[in-house]
Amino acid sequence: MSRERIKKVCSIVLAGIATLLLTADPSSNTDPSYLEATGHLRALAAKKLTEIKWKPRMTRHGMVMPGAKPVMHTFYHFDDDSGVSNEAAKLLMVEWATAWFRAGWDVKILTMKNVRQHPDYDKYRFFLDMNNPFGTHSSVSFWRWFAMGTISEGGWMSDFDTFPLNNFTSLDGKNLPNGGRLTTHSGAMPALVSGSHDEWNRMAKFLVGRVQKQAKDVRARGSTKWSDLQVLAELKEEYETKGQERFFEMTEWAMPGSELVALGELDVEKCRELKIKHRSAVHFSREEFEKAVSKGMITGPKAASEKRSEVCEEWVGKWDRACNRHPQAEAVA
């Protein structure tokens, strides 16, 4: 095929992708929060994909294109305790959506509107909305589990600062790890989580019940913050050190952002090493970003906290070029 012919085909594909992102799935979900938030995000991601002249890549499973199933969910509800401005969160979500689209996934933003559709919302709202001593950010961290509990098929949820690196083709979302048992893929940190509908609901109720029972003791210990992360970490420790019940499964698929940045320039050997370890995503949390800055791994203007989305875009792009699009990439897949 001639070069001009290839350019023409790529232009047609890109135009089709943009149209798909702007119009996809308009009738399958009538939830206003989904139509408004996800629709806007699709438009921004489509514009970005066109600007960077992204070309859909071929894998052994076929062409990876945005708009295909499965769905990566995220949850968003602005609160002053999060330490992230509304504008910074929006920039991160655009990068998050773009990255998952490029990896072959669709995206969906869940909000409190989804939470209010949960049959047990009224049962837990008194504690989480009015009586949680740990504040709004703590409540939001638990509400997101109930939001996923409204998804009939269950599935995946990630923080919107968690990005795919490799091995996240459309097949992964249709076959949930561990037979659908609730699994966190960043150790005990719920940055990337998978599970069946029943498992999301089981853990949602268990986590809130645990906080309700422990709130007084936790405050007595001087703790002012207590979120789903602290509860999961506590459960992990109890299982590993005391032999207590294992309430969820864990993998290390999602690597900390500072670990990726610390690698410096990526090459085939580094890609091979990480793929052997099944490092399939990266979590660029605010804490990981600050850690990388404090160690001098991120310097200059990009060290400012509001630049986190740009750093995420840069490093996910570096990975894609070095590990997914490199001529020897197939050898390390």
CSV table of C-alpha atoms in Angstrom, one decimal:
chain,number,residue,atom,x,y,z
A,1,MET,CA,0.0,0.0,0.0
A,2,SER,CA,1.4,3.4,-0.9
A,3,ARG,CA,2.2,6.1,1.7
A,4,GLU,CA,-0.6,8.4,0.4
A,5,ARG,CA,-3.0,5.5,0.6
A,6,ILE,CA,-2.0,4.8,4.2
A,7,LYS,CA,-2.4,8.4,5.2
A,8,LYS,CA,-5.8,8.5,3.7
A,9,VAL,CA,-6.9,5.3,5.5
A,10,CYS,CA,-5.5,6.7,8.8
A,11,SER,CA,-7.4,10.0,8.3
A,12,ILE,CA,-10.7,8.1,7.7
A,13,VAL,CA,-10.1,5.9,10.8
A,14,LEU,CA,-9.4,9.0,13.0
A,15,ALA,CA,-12.5,10.7,11.7
A,16,GLY,CA,-14.5,7.7,12.5
A,17,ILE,CA,-13.1,7.4,16.0
A,18,ALA,CA,-13.9,11.0,16.7
A,19,THR,CA,-17.4,10.5,15.5
A,20,LEU,CA,-17.7,7.3,17.5
A,21,LEU,CA,-16.5,9.0,20.7
A,22,LEU,CA,-18.9,11.9,20.3
A,23,THR,CA,-22.0,9.8,19.5
A,24,ALA,CA,-21.3,6.4,21.1
A,25,ASP,CA,-23.8,4.8,23.4
A,26,PRO,CA,-26.4,7.7,23.5
A,27,SER,CA,-29.4,5.5,24.4
A,28,SER,CA,-28.0,2.5,26.4
A,29,ASN,CA,-27.8,4.6,29.6
A,30,THR,CA,-30.2,7.4,30.3
A,31,ASP,CA,-28.6,8.5,33.6
A,32,PRO,CA,-28.1,12.3,33.3
A,33,SER,CA,-24.7,12.1,35.2
A,34,TYR,CA,-23.4,9.6,32.7
A,35,LEU,CA,-24.7,11.4,29.6
A,36,GLU,CA,-23.4,14.8,30.7
A,37,ALA,CA,-20.1,13.9,32.3
A,38,THR,CA,-19.1,11.0,30.1
A,39,GLY,CA,-20.3,12.7,27.0
A,40,HIS,CA,-18.2,15.8,27.7
A,41,LEU,CA,-15.2,13.6,28.5
A,42,ARG,CA,-15.6,11.7,25.2
A,43,ALA,CA,-15.6,14.9,23.3
A,44,LEU,CA,-12.4,16.2,24.9
A,45,ALA,CA,-10.6,12.8,24.5
A,46,ALA,CA,-11.7,12.6,20.9
A,47,LYS,CA,-10.3,16.1,20.2
A,48,LYS,CA,-7.0,15.1,22.0
A,49,LEU,CA,-6.7,11.9,20.0
A,50,THR,CA,-7.1,13.8,16.8
A,51,GLU,CA,-4.6,16.5,17.8
A,52,ILE,CA,-1.9,13.9,18.6
A,53,LYS,CA,-2.6,12.1,15.4
A,54,TRP,CA,-3.1,8.8,17.2
A,55,LYS,CA,-3.3,5.7,15.1
A,56,PRO,CA,-5.2,2.7,16.4
A,57,ARG,CA,-2.6,-0.1,17.0
A,58,MET,CA,-3.0,-3.7,16.0
A,59,THR,CA,-2.6,-6.5,18.5
A,60,ARG,CA,-3.0,-10.3,18.2
A,61,HIS,CA,-6.6,-9.7,19.2
A,62,GLY,CA,-7.3,-7.3,16.3
A,63,MET,CA,-7.5,-3.5,16.1
A,64,VAL,CA,-7.7,-1.7,19.5
A,65,MET,CA,-10.2,1.2,19.1
A,66,PRO,CA,-12.0,3.5,21.5
A,67,GLY,CA,-15.7,2.9,22.0
A,68,ALA,CA,-15.2,-0.9,22.3
A,69,LYS,CA,-16.2,-2.8,25.4
A,70,PRO,CA,-15.2,-3.3,28.2
A,71,VAL,CA,-15.8,-0.3,30.4
A,72,MET,CA,-13.4,1.3,32.9
A,73,HIS,CA,-15.3,3.2,35.5
A,74,THR,CA,-14.2,6.0,37.7
A,75,PHE,CA,-15.9,7.9,40.4
A,76,TYR,CA,-15.9,11.7,40.9
A,77,HIS,CA,-17.4,13.9,43.5
A,78,PHE,CA,-15.5,17.2,44.3
A,79,ASP,CA,-14.7,17.8,47.9
A,80,ASP,CA,-12.4,20.3,49.6
A,81,ASP,CA,-10.6,17.5,51.6
A,82,SER,CA,-9.3,15.8,48.5
A,83,GLY,CA,-6.3,18.1,48.0
A,84,VAL,CA,-7.1,18.2,44.3
A,85,SER,CA,-8.8,21.2,42.7
A,86,ASN,CA,-11.8,20.8,40.4
A,87,GLU,CA,-9.8,22.0,37.4
A,88,ALA,CA,-6.9,19.7,38.1
A,89,ALA,CA,-9.3,16.8,38.4
A,90,LYS,CA,-10.9,17.5,35.0
A,91,LEU,CA,-7.4,17.7,33.4
A,92,LEU,CA,-6.5,14.3,34.9
A,93,MET,CA,-9.8,12.8,33.8
A,94,VAL,CA,-9.2,13.9,30.2
A,95,GLU,CA,-5.8,12.2,30.3
A,96,TRP,CA,-7.3,9.1,32.0
A,97,ALA,CA,-10.0,8.8,29.4
A,98,THR,CA,-7.6,9.3,26.5
A,99,ALA,CA,-5.2,6.6,27.8
A,100,TRP,CA,-8.0,4.0,28.4
A,101,PHE,CA,-9.5,4.7,25.0
A,102,ARG,CA,-6.1,4.1,23.4
A,103,ALA,CA,-5.8,0.8,25.3
A,104,GLY,CA,-9.1,-0.3,23.8
A,105,TRP,CA,-11.6,0.5,26.6
A,106,ASP,CA,-14.7,2.6,26.9
A,107,VAL,CA,-15.0,4.8,30.0
A,108,LYS,CA,-17.8,5.8,32.3
A,109,ILE,CA,-17.8,8.4,35.1
A,110,LEU,CA,-19.9,7.5,38.2
A,111,THR,CA,-21.2,10.2,40.5
A,112,MET,CA,-23.4,10.6,43.5
A,113,LYS,CA,-26.4,10.3,41.2
A,114,ASN,CA,-25.5,6.7,40.7
A,115,VAL,CA,-25.0,6.2,44.4
A,116,ARG,CA,-28.5,7.4,45.1
A,117,GLN,CA,-29.8,4.7,42.8
A,118,HIS,CA,-28.4,2.0,45.1
A,119,PRO,CA,-31.1,0.2,47.1
A,120,ASP,CA,-29.2,0.6,50.3
A,121,TYR,CA,-28.4,4.3,49.9
A,122,ASP,CA,-30.9,5.4,52.6
A,123,LYS,CA,-29.6,2.8,55.0
A,124,TYR,CA,-26.1,4.2,55.0
A,125,ARG,CA,-26.6,7.8,54.2
A,126,PHE,CA,-27.2,8.9,57.8
A,127,PHE,CA,-23.7,7.7,58.8
A,128,LEU,CA,-21.8,8.6,55.6
A,129,ASP,CA,-23.5,11.9,54.8
A,130,MET,CA,-24.2,13.3,58.3
A,131,ASN,CA,-22.4,11.3,61.0
A,132,ASN,CA,-19.0,10.3,59.6
A,133,PRO,CA,-16.4,11.8,61.9
A,134,PHE,CA,-13.7,11.6,59.2
A,135,GLY,CA,-15.2,14.1,56.8
A,136,THR,CA,-16.5,14.3,53.2
A,137,HIS,CA,-13.4,12.7,51.6
A,138,SER,CA,-13.8,9.6,53.7
A,139,SER,CA,-17.4,9.3,52.8
A,140,VAL,CA,-16.7,9.7,49.1
A,141,SER,CA,-14.2,6.9,49.3
A,142,PHE,CA,-16.9,4.5,50.5
A,143,TRP,CA,-19.7,5.8,48.3
A,144,ARG,CA,-17.8,4.9,45.2
A,145,TRP,CA,-18.1,1.2,46.1
A,146,PHE,CA,-21.9,1.6,46.2
A,147,ALA,CA,-21.8,3.4,42.8
A,148,MET,CA,-20.1,0.3,41.3
A,149,GLY,CA,-22.7,-1.8,43.1
A,150,THR,CA,-25.3,-0.3,40.8
A,151,ILE,CA,-23.5,-1.8,37.7
A,152,SER,CA,-25.4,-5.0,37.0
A,153,GLU,CA,-22.5,-6.8,35.3
A,154,GLY,CA,-19.9,-5.6,37.8
A,155,GLY,CA,-16.5,-4.9,36.3
A,156,TRP,CA,-13.6,-2.5,36.7
A,157,MET,CA,-13.1,0.7,38.5
A,158,SER,CA,-9.9,2.9,38.7
A,159,ASP,CA,-8.9,6.2,40.2
A,160,PHE,CA,-8.7,8.7,37.4
A,161,ASP,CA,-5.0,9.0,38.0
A,162,THR,CA,-4.5,5.3,37.1
A,163,PHE,CA,-3.4,4.6,33.5
A,164,PRO,CA,-3.0,1.5,31.4
A,165,LEU,CA,0.4,0.4,30.3
A,166,ASN,CA,0.0,-2.9,28.6
A,167,ASN,CA,-2.0,-6.1,28.4
A,168,PHE,CA,-5.2,-4.2,28.8
A,169,THR,CA,-7.0,-5.3,25.6
A,170,SER,CA,-10.7,-5.7,25.3
A,171,LEU,CA,-10.5,-9.3,26.4
A,172,ASP,CA,-9.4,-8.4,29.9
A,173,GLY,CA,-12.7,-6.8,31.0
A,174,LYS,CA,-14.8,-9.7,29.9
A,175,ASN,CA,-13.0,-12.2,32.1
A,176,LEU,CA,-12.7,-10.8,35.5
A,177,PRO,CA,-9.6,-11.9,37.5
A,178,ASN,CA,-10.1,-14.5,40.3
A,179,GLY,CA,-13.5,-15.6,38.9
A,180,GLY,CA,-15.0,-12.2,39.7
A,181,ARG,CA,-14.0,-12.1,43.4
A,182,LEU,CA,-13.2,-8.6,44.5
A,183,THR,CA,-9.6,-7.9,43.6
A,184,THR,CA,-7.4,-4.9,44.2
A,185,HIS,CA,-4.6,-4.6,41.7
A,186,SER,CA,-2.3,-2.1,43.5
A,187,GLY,CA,-1.7,-4.1,46.7
A,188,ALA,CA,-4.3,-3.0,49.2
A,189,MET,CA,-4.7,0.4,47.5
A,190,PRO,CA,-8.0,0.6,45.6
A,191,ALA,CA,-6.5,2.4,42.6
A,192,LEU,CA,-7.5,-0.3,40.2
A,193,VAL,CA,-10.2,-2.8,41.3
A,194,SER,CA,-12.2,-5.6,39.6
A,195,GLY,CA,-15.2,-7.6,40.8
A,196,SER,CA,-18.6,-9.0,40.1
A,197,HIS,CA,-21.8,-7.2,40.9
A,198,ASP,CA,-22.3,-9.2,44.1
A,199,GLU,CA,-18.7,-8.7,45.1
A,200,TRP,CA,-18.8,-4.9,44.8
A,201,ASN,CA,-21.9,-4.9,47.0
A,202,ARG,CA,-20.5,-7.3,49.5
A,203,MET,CA,-17.4,-5.1,50.0
A,204,ALA,CA,-19.3,-1.8,50.0
A,205,LYS,CA,-21.5,-2.9,52.9
A,206,PHE,CA,-18.6,-4.6,54.7
A,207,LEU,CA,-16.3,-1.5,54.5
A,208,VAL,CA,-18.9,0.9,55.8
A,209,GLY,CA,-19.9,-1.5,58.5
A,210,ARG,CA,-16.3,-1.8,59.6
A,211,VAL,CA,-15.9,2.0,59.8
A,212,GLN,CA,-19.1,2.3,61.8
A,213,LYS,CA,-17.8,-0.1,64.4
A,214,GLN,CA,-14.3,1.3,64.5
A,215,ALA,CA,-15.0,5.0,64.3
A,216,LYS,CA,-14.8,5.6,68.1
A,217,ASP,CA,-11.6,3.6,68.6
A,218,VAL,CA,-9.9,5.2,65.5
A,219,ARG,CA,-10.6,8.7,66.8
A,220,ALA,CA,-9.3,7.7,70.2
A,221,ARG,CA,-6.0,6.7,68.6
A,222,GLY,CA,-5.8,10.3,67.2
A,223,SER,CA,-6.6,9.5,63.6
A,224,THR,CA,-8.4,12.2,61.7
A,225,LYS,CA,-8.5,10.4,58.4
A,226,TRP,CA,-10.0,7.0,57.7
A,227,SER,CA,-10.9,6.0,54.2
A,228,ASP,CA,-11.4,2.8,52.2
A,229,LEU,CA,-7.6,2.6,51.8
A,230,GLN,CA,-7.0,2.5,55.6
A,231,VAL,CA,-9.7,-0.3,56.0
A,232,LEU,CA,-8.3,-2.4,53.2
A,233,ALA,CA,-4.7,-2.0,54.5
A,234,GLU,CA,-5.9,-3.1,57.9
A,235,LEU,CA,-7.6,-6.1,56.5
A,236,LYS,CA,-4.5,-7.0,54.5
A,237,GLU,CA,-2.3,-6.8,57.7
A,238,GLU,CA,-4.8,-8.9,59.7
A,239,TYR,CA,-4.8,-11.6,57.0
A,240,GLU,CA,-1.0,-11.7,56.6
A,241,THR,CA,0.0,-11.4,60.3
A,242,LYS,CA,-2.9,-12.8,62.2
A,243,GLY,CA,-4.2,-15.4,59.8
A,244,GLN,CA,-7.7,-13.9,59.8
A,245,GLU,CA,-10.2,-14.2,56.9
A,246,ARG,CA,-9.1,-13.0,53.5
A,247,PHE,CA,-11.8,-10.6,52.5
A,248,PHE,CA,-10.4,-9.8,49.0
A,249,GLU,CA,-7.7,-10.8,46.5
A,250,MET,CA,-4.7,-8.7,45.6
A,251,THR,CA,-2.3,-8.3,42.7
A,252,GLU,CA,0.5,-5.8,42.0
A,253,TRP,CA,-0.5,-5.1,38.4
A,254,ALA,CA,-0.7,-1.3,39.0
A,255,MET,CA,2.7,0.1,39.8
A,256,PRO,CA,3.3,3.3,41.8
A,257,GLY,CA,4.0,6.4,39.6
A,258,SER,CA,7.3,7.2,41.3
A,259,GLU,CA,8.5,3.7,40.5
A,260,LEU,CA,7.9,4.3,36.8
A,261,VAL,CA,9.5,7.7,36.8
A,262,ALA,CA,12.6,6.3,38.7
A,263,LEU,CA,13.3,4.1,35.7
A,264,GLY,CA,14.5,7.1,33.7
A,265,GLU,CA,14.7,6.4,29.9
A,266,LEU,CA,12.7,3.4,29.0
A,267,ASP,CA,14.1,0.7,26.8
A,268,VAL,CA,13.2,-2.8,25.6
A,269,GLU,CA,14.9,-4.5,28.6
A,270,LYS,CA,13.1,-2.4,31.1
A,271,CYS,CA,9.8,-3.1,29.3
A,272,ARG,CA,10.5,-6.8,29.4
A,273,GLU,CA,11.3,-6.8,33.1
A,274,LEU,CA,8.1,-4.9,34.0
A,275,LYS,CA,5.9,-7.0,31.7
A,276,ILE,CA,7.3,-10.2,33.2
A,277,LYS,CA,6.2,-8.7,36.6
A,278,HIS,CA,2.7,-8.1,35.1
A,279,ARG,CA,3.0,-4.4,35.6
A,280,SER,CA,0.0,-3.4,33.5
A,281,ALA,CA,-1.0,0.0,34.9
A,282,VAL,CA,0.5,2.9,36.7
A,283,HIS,CA,-1.0,4.9,39.6
A,284,PHE,CA,0.1,8.6,39.6
A,285,SER,CA,-1.5,9.5,42.9
A,286,ARG,CA,-0.9,12.9,44.4
A,287,GLU,CA,1.4,11.3,47.0
A,288,GLU,CA,3.4,9.4,44.3
A,289,PHE,CA,3.8,12.7,42.4
A,290,GLU,CA,5.0,14.5,45.5
A,291,LYS,CA,7.4,11.6,46.2
A,292,ALA,CA,8.9,11.9,42.8
A,293,VAL,CA,9.3,15.7,43.1
A,294,SER,CA,10.9,15.4,46.6
A,295,LYS,CA,13.5,12.9,45.2
A,296,GLY,CA,14.3,15.2,42.3
A,297,MET,CA,12.9,12.9,39.7
A,298,ILE,CA,10.5,15.6,38.5
A,299,THR,CA,11.9,19.1,38.3
A,300,GLY,CA,11.3,22.5,36.8
A,301,PRO,CA,7.8,23.8,35.9
A,302,LYS,CA,6.4,20.3,35.8
A,303,ALA,CA,7.1,19.9,39.5
A,304,ALA,CA,4.1,22.1,40.3
A,305,SER,CA,1.1,20.0,41.6
A,306,GLU,CA,-1.2,21.4,38.9
A,307,LYS,CA,1.0,19.9,36.3
A,308,ARG,CA,0.4,16.3,37.4
A,309,SER,CA,-1.8,15.6,34.4
A,310,GLU,CA,1.0,16.7,32.0
A,311,VAL,CA,3.5,14.4,33.8
A,312,CYS,CA,1.0,11.5,33.5
A,313,GLU,CA,0.6,12.2,29.8
A,314,GLU,CA,4.3,12.4,29.3
A,315,TRP,CA,5.2,9.1,31.0
A,316,VAL,CA,2.3,7.1,29.6
A,317,GLY,CA,3.4,8.3,26.2
A,318,LYS,CA,7.0,7.3,26.9
A,319,TRP,CA,5.8,3.8,27.8
A,320,ASP,CA,3.6,3.5,24.8
A,321,ARG,CA,6.5,4.5,22.4
A,322,ALA,CA,9.1,2.4,24.1
A,323,CYS,CA,7.1,-0.7,25.1
A,324,ASN,CA,4.1,-0.9,22.9
A,325,ARG,CA,5.2,0.6,19.6
A,326,HIS,CA,8.9,-0.2,19.6
A,327,PRO,CA,9.9,-2.6,16.7
A,328,GLN,CA,10.8,-5.2,19.3
A,329,ALA,CA,7.6,-4.6,21.4
A,330,GLU,CA,6.0,-7.9,20.4
A,331,ALA,CA,9.0,-9.7,21.7
A,332,VAL,CA,8.4,-8.5,25.2
A,333,ALA,CA,4.5,-8.6,25.1
